[in-house]
Amino acid sequence: MDAATLGAVGTIVVGLAVATASLIGQRGANRANQSGAVLGGYSSLVDNLQEERDKLRTQLAENDVKLAAAHTELASERVGRAGLLTQITVLTDENSRLRRELADLGGHPT
């Protein structure tokens, strides 16, 4: 073979080697991009889950405050109700006593 033919064959071989290396490199780059996309998607998912968890914690804390306020209000209403019941009992007893005294004095209770 002469030098021109050897040069042409060498150029073809080098071209094929470069094309093969390029394909292999592109596959690696694609894998890296896909891996990066997966990791980026995972990171985004974790961020979303953390935000959702924080919202739920905030809502839970607000509900705990509302629940404590409701218990306090209920307790004060019970105390108020108990006070009213005591007052009703006292007034009823006093009315009964006054009716008896009025009847003892010869009056007619109204």
Steps between C-alpha positions, in 0.01 A plus 500: 500500500616841429508789746179660373302182552649450846417861585140456385456173691656660810262796473203264471615297803558815705156632394336176606684506833393861562138418408502202736650707781244772434211251525637356822550850641148603401352197673690589815380859477141381453531278805642790699217727386241238587664444835502874561134524404414216734695659784344839424154346499572322826625822656187682385282225643679514834459880507129468427457240773684717750282800413186291538623366834572856620149612395346209688705578811387864487137398455529252786644767731217740406243229566658425839464868595135504385431176689649639821289816461186290447575295813553819699175648374312179577642491851400862564151430364473203734605717793249764391229238461579351838480850651163559336370165622611585853333839477179340369503252788557774758223719355258206478570408863460862606167530312378181668602637841330834430178324389501295820551812713225680310266204550594490874406867527163428341572635155446340167814432300485626146 
